[in-house]
Amino acid sequence: MEPGNDTQLSEFLLLGFSENQPQIQPLIFGLFLSMYLVTVFGNLFIIMAIIVDSHLHTPMYIFLSNLSFVDICFTSTTVPQMLLNIQTQSKVITYACCITQMYFLLLFLGLDIFLLTVMAYDRYVAICHALHYMIIMNTRRCGLLVLACWIIGVPNSLLHSFLVLRLSFCTDVEIPHFYCELNQVVHQACSDTFLNDIVIYIAAMLLAVGPLSGILYSYSKIVSSIRAISSAQGKYKAFSTCASHLSVVSLFYCTLLGVYLSSAVTTNPHATAMASLMYTVVTPMLNPFIYSLRNKDIKAALKILLGSITRSRQINSPS
């Protein structure tokens, strides 16, 4: 392409759900605002409950609090921009905001994957090496595992962002999505995207296959250990300690896989955008419910937290 045809692009157009009828837009706005608030406050309550209850200062709940924090950030990278566009009836997102959004989306998506893998390892140690659990999963190792998630996640998202920055874009760049999805942005470029495609493919293989293999290996060992337990009550107790995590992993990977399968079998970008809502909005919203409804310790901590909030309001309220 001739250099003169390239422009210093200043904005993208996020098509999102723009094809919906105008009278439905307030309903869509209210729906996604409600989902976003439930996600933020649900995960925030999980974090606060773990902080205030000293009984929950264990590796499993330390990782869970980090996962809740990442879920809040993950959803916050996409939904507020989508709500703003719906409210202002605008499709525009600036070039700088698009690159920034893409960077943080990749970062928190990667952290979600790594933290779920670390949590699977934690359950593996708790069930398969129960006598040495507190020695193996000490505070230092927990901190190093969380730090490792960030050390892997940050360079990955930086690499993709820098590779996008080297691309040239033409005018009228329309992204058929409600956020700046990496693959969609790359394929809107006018310049050669071969290097970007190769890096995306390699990173997807490493970051998807590697952690998933670790999770599957951990649960294969967990299942073997549970089968070796003689009493039915012992088997149920052992399985209940990892049931919530297994539910979250299944929901996350099934929705993520559904997005990429839908993009492969359909040429309708709006169908892919709808599928993407599952792992970017719905899954982070459901995670607090999965952990709180299936976990007695979290339920007890939430009751303590809500009780302390109620008492604080009563003390501070004017008589």
Coordinates of C-alpha atoms in Angstrom, one line a residue:
M1 CA 0.0 0.0 0.0
E2 CA 1.2 3.5 -0.7
P3 CA 2.4 5.4 2.4
G4 CA 0.2 8.3 1.4
N5 CA -2.9 6.2 1.9
D6 CA -2.2 5.5 5.5
T7 CA -3.6 7.9 8.1
Q8 CA -2.8 8.8 11.7
L9 CA -5.9 6.9 12.9
S10 CA -7.5 8.6 15.9
E11 CA -10.6 6.4 16.5
F12 CA -12.3 3.1 15.8
L13 CA -16.0 2.4 15.5
L14 CA -17.4 -0.3 17.8
L15 CA -20.5 -1.7 16.1
G16 CA -21.4 -3.9 19.1
F17 CA -25.2 -4.2 19.3
S18 CA -25.9 -1.1 17.1
E19 CA -28.2 -3.1 14.8
N20 CA -30.7 -3.4 17.7
Q21 CA -33.8 -1.2 17.4
P22 CA -33.5 2.2 19.2
Q23 CA -36.4 1.4 21.5
I24 CA -34.5 -1.7 22.8
Q25 CA -31.4 0.3 23.7
P26 CA -32.6 1.4 27.2
L27 CA -33.4 -2.2 28.0
I28 CA -30.0 -3.4 26.9
F29 CA -28.4 -0.5 28.9
G30 CA -30.3 -1.5 32.0
L31 CA -29.5 -5.2 31.6
F32 CA -25.8 -4.7 31.2
L33 CA -25.6 -2.1 34.0
S34 CA -27.3 -4.5 36.3
M35 CA -25.0 -7.3 35.4
Y36 CA -22.0 -5.1 35.8
L37 CA -23.1 -3.9 39.3
V38 CA -23.8 -7.5 40.4
T39 CA -20.4 -8.6 39.2
V40 CA -18.5 -5.7 40.9
F41 CA -20.4 -5.9 44.2
G42 CA -20.6 -9.7 44.2
N43 CA -16.8 -10.1 43.8
L44 CA -16.1 -7.2 46.1
F45 CA -18.1 -8.9 48.9
I46 CA -16.1 -12.1 48.4
I47 CA -12.8 -10.1 48.8
M48 CA -14.1 -8.2 51.9
A49 CA -15.4 -11.4 53.5
I50 CA -12.0 -13.1 53.0
I51 CA -10.2 -10.1 54.5
V52 CA -12.4 -9.7 57.6
D53 CA -12.5 -13.4 58.5
S54 CA -9.1 -14.6 59.7
H55 CA -10.2 -18.3 59.2
L56 CA -10.2 -17.6 55.5
H57 CA -6.6 -16.5 55.4
T58 CA -5.6 -19.8 53.7
P59 CA -4.1 -20.4 50.3
M60 CA -7.4 -21.4 48.7
Y61 CA -9.1 -18.2 49.7
I62 CA -6.1 -16.0 49.0
F63 CA -6.2 -17.3 45.4
L64 CA -10.0 -16.8 45.3
S65 CA -9.7 -13.2 46.5
N66 CA -7.2 -12.6 43.7
L67 CA -9.5 -14.2 41.2
S68 CA -12.4 -12.0 42.3
F69 CA -10.2 -8.9 42.0
V70 CA -9.2 -9.9 38.5
D71 CA -12.9 -10.6 37.5
I72 CA -13.8 -7.1 38.6
C73 CA -11.0 -5.6 36.5
F74 CA -11.7 -8.0 33.6
T75 CA -15.4 -6.9 33.3
S76 CA -14.5 -3.2 33.9
T77 CA -12.3 -3.2 30.8
T78 CA -15.3 -3.7 28.5
V79 CA -18.7 -3.0 30.1
P80 CA -18.3 0.7 31.1
Q81 CA -17.2 1.6 27.5
M82 CA -20.2 -0.4 26.1
L83 CA -22.6 1.4 28.5
L84 CA -21.1 4.8 27.5
N85 CA -21.6 4.0 23.8
I86 CA -25.2 2.9 24.4
Q87 CA -26.0 5.9 26.5
T88 CA -24.5 8.5 24.2
Q89 CA -25.6 6.5 21.1
S90 CA -22.1 6.7 19.8
K91 CA -19.9 3.9 18.4
V92 CA -16.6 5.8 18.7
I93 CA -13.6 4.6 20.8
T94 CA -10.4 6.5 20.4
Y95 CA -7.3 4.7 19.1
A96 CA -5.5 5.2 22.4
C97 CA -8.4 3.9 24.4
C98 CA -8.8 0.9 22.1
I99 CA -5.2 -0.1 22.5
T100 CA -5.4 0.4 26.3
Q101 CA -8.6 -1.6 26.5
M102 CA -7.1 -4.4 24.5
Y103 CA -4.0 -4.5 26.7
F104 CA -5.9 -4.8 29.9
L105 CA -8.4 -7.3 28.5
L106 CA -5.5 -9.6 27.4
L107 CA -3.8 -9.1 30.8
F108 CA -6.9 -9.9 32.9
L109 CA -8.0 -12.8 30.6
G110 CA -4.5 -14.3 31.0
L111 CA -4.6 -13.8 34.8
D112 CA -8.0 -15.5 35.0
I113 CA -6.5 -18.5 33.2
F114 CA -3.3 -18.6 35.3
L115 CA -5.1 -18.2 38.6
L116 CA -7.6 -21.0 37.8
T117 CA -4.6 -23.2 37.1
V118 CA -2.9 -22.2 40.3
M119 CA -6.1 -22.9 42.2
A120 CA -6.2 -26.4 40.6
Y121 CA -2.7 -27.0 41.8
D122 CA -3.7 -25.9 45.3
R123 CA -6.6 -28.4 45.3
Y124 CA -4.3 -31.1 44.1
V125 CA -1.8 -30.5 47.0
A126 CA -4.7 -30.3 49.5
I127 CA -6.2 -33.6 48.5
C128 CA -3.2 -35.7 47.3
H129 CA -0.6 -34.4 49.8
A130 CA -2.9 -33.4 52.7
L131 CA -0.4 -34.0 55.4
H132 CA 2.2 -31.7 53.9
Y133 CA -0.3 -29.1 52.6
M134 CA 0.6 -26.3 54.9
I135 CA 4.3 -26.9 54.3
I136 CA 4.0 -27.0 50.5
M137 CA 1.5 -24.2 50.2
N138 CA 3.1 -21.8 52.6
T139 CA 2.7 -18.0 52.5
R140 CA 5.9 -17.5 50.5
R141 CA 4.9 -20.0 47.8
C142 CA 1.4 -18.6 47.5
G143 CA 2.9 -15.1 47.0
L144 CA 5.3 -16.4 44.4
L145 CA 2.5 -18.2 42.5
V146 CA 0.4 -15.1 42.3
L147 CA 3.5 -13.1 41.3
A148 CA 4.2 -15.7 38.6
C149 CA 0.8 -15.2 37.1
W150 CA 1.5 -11.4 36.7
I151 CA 5.0 -12.0 35.4
I152 CA 3.6 -14.2 32.6
G153 CA 0.5 -12.1 32.0
V154 CA 2.1 -8.7 31.6
P155 CA 4.7 -9.5 28.9
N156 CA 2.1 -11.4 26.9
S157 CA -0.4 -8.5 26.8
L158 CA 2.5 -6.0 26.2
L159 CA 3.8 -8.1 23.2
H160 CA 0.4 -8.1 21.5
S161 CA -0.2 -4.4 22.2
F162 CA 3.2 -3.4 20.8
L163 CA 2.6 -5.6 17.7
V164 CA -0.7 -3.8 17.1
L165 CA 0.9 -0.4 17.5
R166 CA 3.2 -1.2 14.5
L167 CA 0.2 -1.8 12.2
S168 CA -1.2 0.9 9.8
F169 CA -5.0 1.4 9.6
C170 CA -7.1 2.9 6.9
T171 CA -10.0 5.2 7.4
D172 CA -13.5 4.1 8.6
V173 CA -12.3 1.2 10.7
E174 CA -15.3 -0.6 12.0
I175 CA -15.0 -3.4 14.6
P176 CA -18.0 -5.7 14.7
H177 CA -17.7 -6.1 18.4
F178 CA -18.6 -4.3 21.7
Y179 CA -14.9 -4.0 22.7
C180 CA -11.5 -4.0 20.9
E181 CA -11.0 -7.7 20.5
L182 CA -7.4 -8.4 19.4
N183 CA -8.1 -10.6 16.4
Q184 CA -10.8 -8.2 15.1
V185 CA -8.5 -5.2 15.4
V186 CA -5.6 -6.9 13.7
H187 CA -7.6 -8.0 10.7
Q188 CA -8.8 -4.4 10.2
A189 CA -5.2 -3.3 9.5
C190 CA -4.1 -2.2 6.0
S191 CA -0.5 -3.4 6.6
D192 CA 0.9 -6.9 6.7
T193 CA -0.4 -8.9 9.8
F194 CA 1.6 -12.1 9.3
L195 CA 3.7 -11.5 12.4
N196 CA 0.7 -10.6 14.5
D197 CA -1.2 -13.8 13.3
I198 CA 1.8 -16.0 14.2
V199 CA 2.2 -14.5 17.6
I200 CA -1.5 -14.7 18.3
Y201 CA -1.6 -18.4 17.3
I202 CA 1.5 -19.3 19.3
A203 CA 0.4 -17.4 22.4
A204 CA -3.1 -19.0 22.2
M205 CA -1.6 -22.4 22.0
L206 CA 0.8 -21.9 24.9
L207 CA -1.7 -20.0 27.2
A208 CA -4.6 -22.3 26.5
V209 CA -3.1 -25.7 26.1
G210 CA -0.5 -25.3 28.9
P211 CA -2.8 -24.2 31.7
L212 CA -5.6 -26.5 30.7
S213 CA -3.2 -29.4 30.6
G214 CA -2.1 -28.5 34.1
I215 CA -5.7 -28.3 35.3
L216 CA -6.6 -31.7 33.7
Y217 CA -3.5 -33.3 35.2
S218 CA -4.3 -32.0 38.7
Y219 CA -7.9 -33.2 38.5
S220 CA -6.8 -36.6 37.2
K221 CA -4.7 -37.0 40.3
I222 CA -7.5 -35.7 42.5
V223 CA -9.9 -38.2 41.1
S224 CA -7.5 -41.0 41.7
S225 CA -7.0 -40.0 45.3
I226 CA -10.7 -39.6 45.9
R227 CA -11.4 -43.1 44.5
A228 CA -8.8 -44.5 46.9
I229 CA -10.8 -43.1 49.9
S230 CA -12.8 -46.0 51.5
S231 CA -15.7 -44.1 53.1
A232 CA -18.4 -42.4 51.1
Q233 CA -18.4 -39.5 53.5
G234 CA -14.7 -39.0 53.0
K235 CA -15.1 -39.0 49.2
Y236 CA -17.9 -36.4 49.5
K237 CA -15.8 -34.2 51.8
A238 CA -12.8 -34.4 49.5
F239 CA -14.8 -33.7 46.4
S240 CA -16.7 -30.8 48.0
T241 CA -13.4 -28.9 48.6
C242 CA -12.9 -28.6 44.8
A243 CA -16.4 -28.6 43.5
S244 CA -16.7 -24.8 43.3
H245 CA -13.4 -24.5 41.5
L246 CA -14.3 -27.2 39.1
S247 CA -17.6 -25.5 38.3
V248 CA -15.9 -22.2 37.6
V249 CA -13.2 -23.8 35.4
S250 CA -15.9 -25.7 33.4
L251 CA -18.0 -22.5 33.0
F252 CA -15.0 -20.4 32.0
Y253 CA -13.4 -22.9 29.5
C254 CA -16.8 -23.9 28.0
T255 CA -17.8 -20.3 27.3
L256 CA -14.3 -19.5 26.0
L257 CA -14.3 -22.5 23.7
G258 CA -17.9 -21.7 22.6
V259 CA -16.7 -18.2 21.5
Y260 CA -13.9 -19.5 19.3
L261 CA -16.1 -22.4 17.9
S262 CA -18.8 -19.9 17.0
S263 CA -16.4 -17.6 15.3
A264 CA -15.1 -20.6 13.3
V265 CA -18.5 -21.9 12.2
T266 CA -20.3 -18.7 11.6
T267 CA -19.5 -15.6 9.5
N268 CA -21.9 -13.5 11.5
P269 CA -19.7 -11.2 13.7
H270 CA -22.7 -10.2 15.9
A271 CA -23.2 -13.8 16.8
T272 CA -19.6 -14.0 17.9
A273 CA -20.0 -10.7 19.9
M274 CA -23.0 -12.2 21.7
A275 CA -21.0 -15.4 22.5
S276 CA -18.2 -13.2 23.9
L277 CA -20.6 -11.8 26.5
M278 CA -20.6 -15.2 28.2
Y279 CA -16.9 -15.2 29.3
T280 CA -16.4 -11.4 29.5
V281 CA -19.6 -10.6 31.5
V282 CA -21.7 -13.6 32.5
T283 CA -18.9 -15.8 33.9
P284 CA -17.4 -13.2 36.2
M285 CA -20.9 -12.4 37.4
L286 CA -21.6 -16.0 38.3
N287 CA -18.3 -16.8 40.0
P288 CA -19.3 -15.2 43.4
F289 CA -22.6 -17.1 43.4
I290 CA -20.9 -20.4 42.7
Y291 CA -18.4 -19.9 45.5
S292 CA -20.8 -18.5 48.0
L293 CA -23.6 -20.9 47.4
R294 CA -21.4 -24.0 47.5
N295 CA -19.1 -23.0 50.3
K296 CA -20.1 -22.9 54.0
D297 CA -17.0 -20.9 55.0
I298 CA -17.8 -18.1 52.5
K299 CA -21.4 -18.1 53.6
A300 CA -20.4 -17.7 57.2
A301 CA -17.9 -15.0 56.4
L302 CA -20.5 -13.1 54.3
K303 CA -23.0 -13.2 57.2
I304 CA -20.3 -11.8 59.6
L305 CA -19.5 -9.1 57.0
L306 CA -23.1 -8.1 56.5
G307 CA -23.7 -8.2 60.2
S308 CA -20.8 -5.8 60.9
I309 CA -22.0 -3.5 58.1
T310 CA -25.5 -3.4 59.6
R311 CA -24.2 -2.7 63.1
S312 CA -22.0 0.1 61.8
R313 CA -25.0 1.7 60.1
Q314 CA -27.1 1.5 63.2
I315 CA -24.3 3.1 65.3
N316 CA -23.7 5.9 62.8
S317 CA -27.4 6.6 62.1
P318 CA -28.8 9.6 63.9
S319 CA -31.0 8.7 66.8

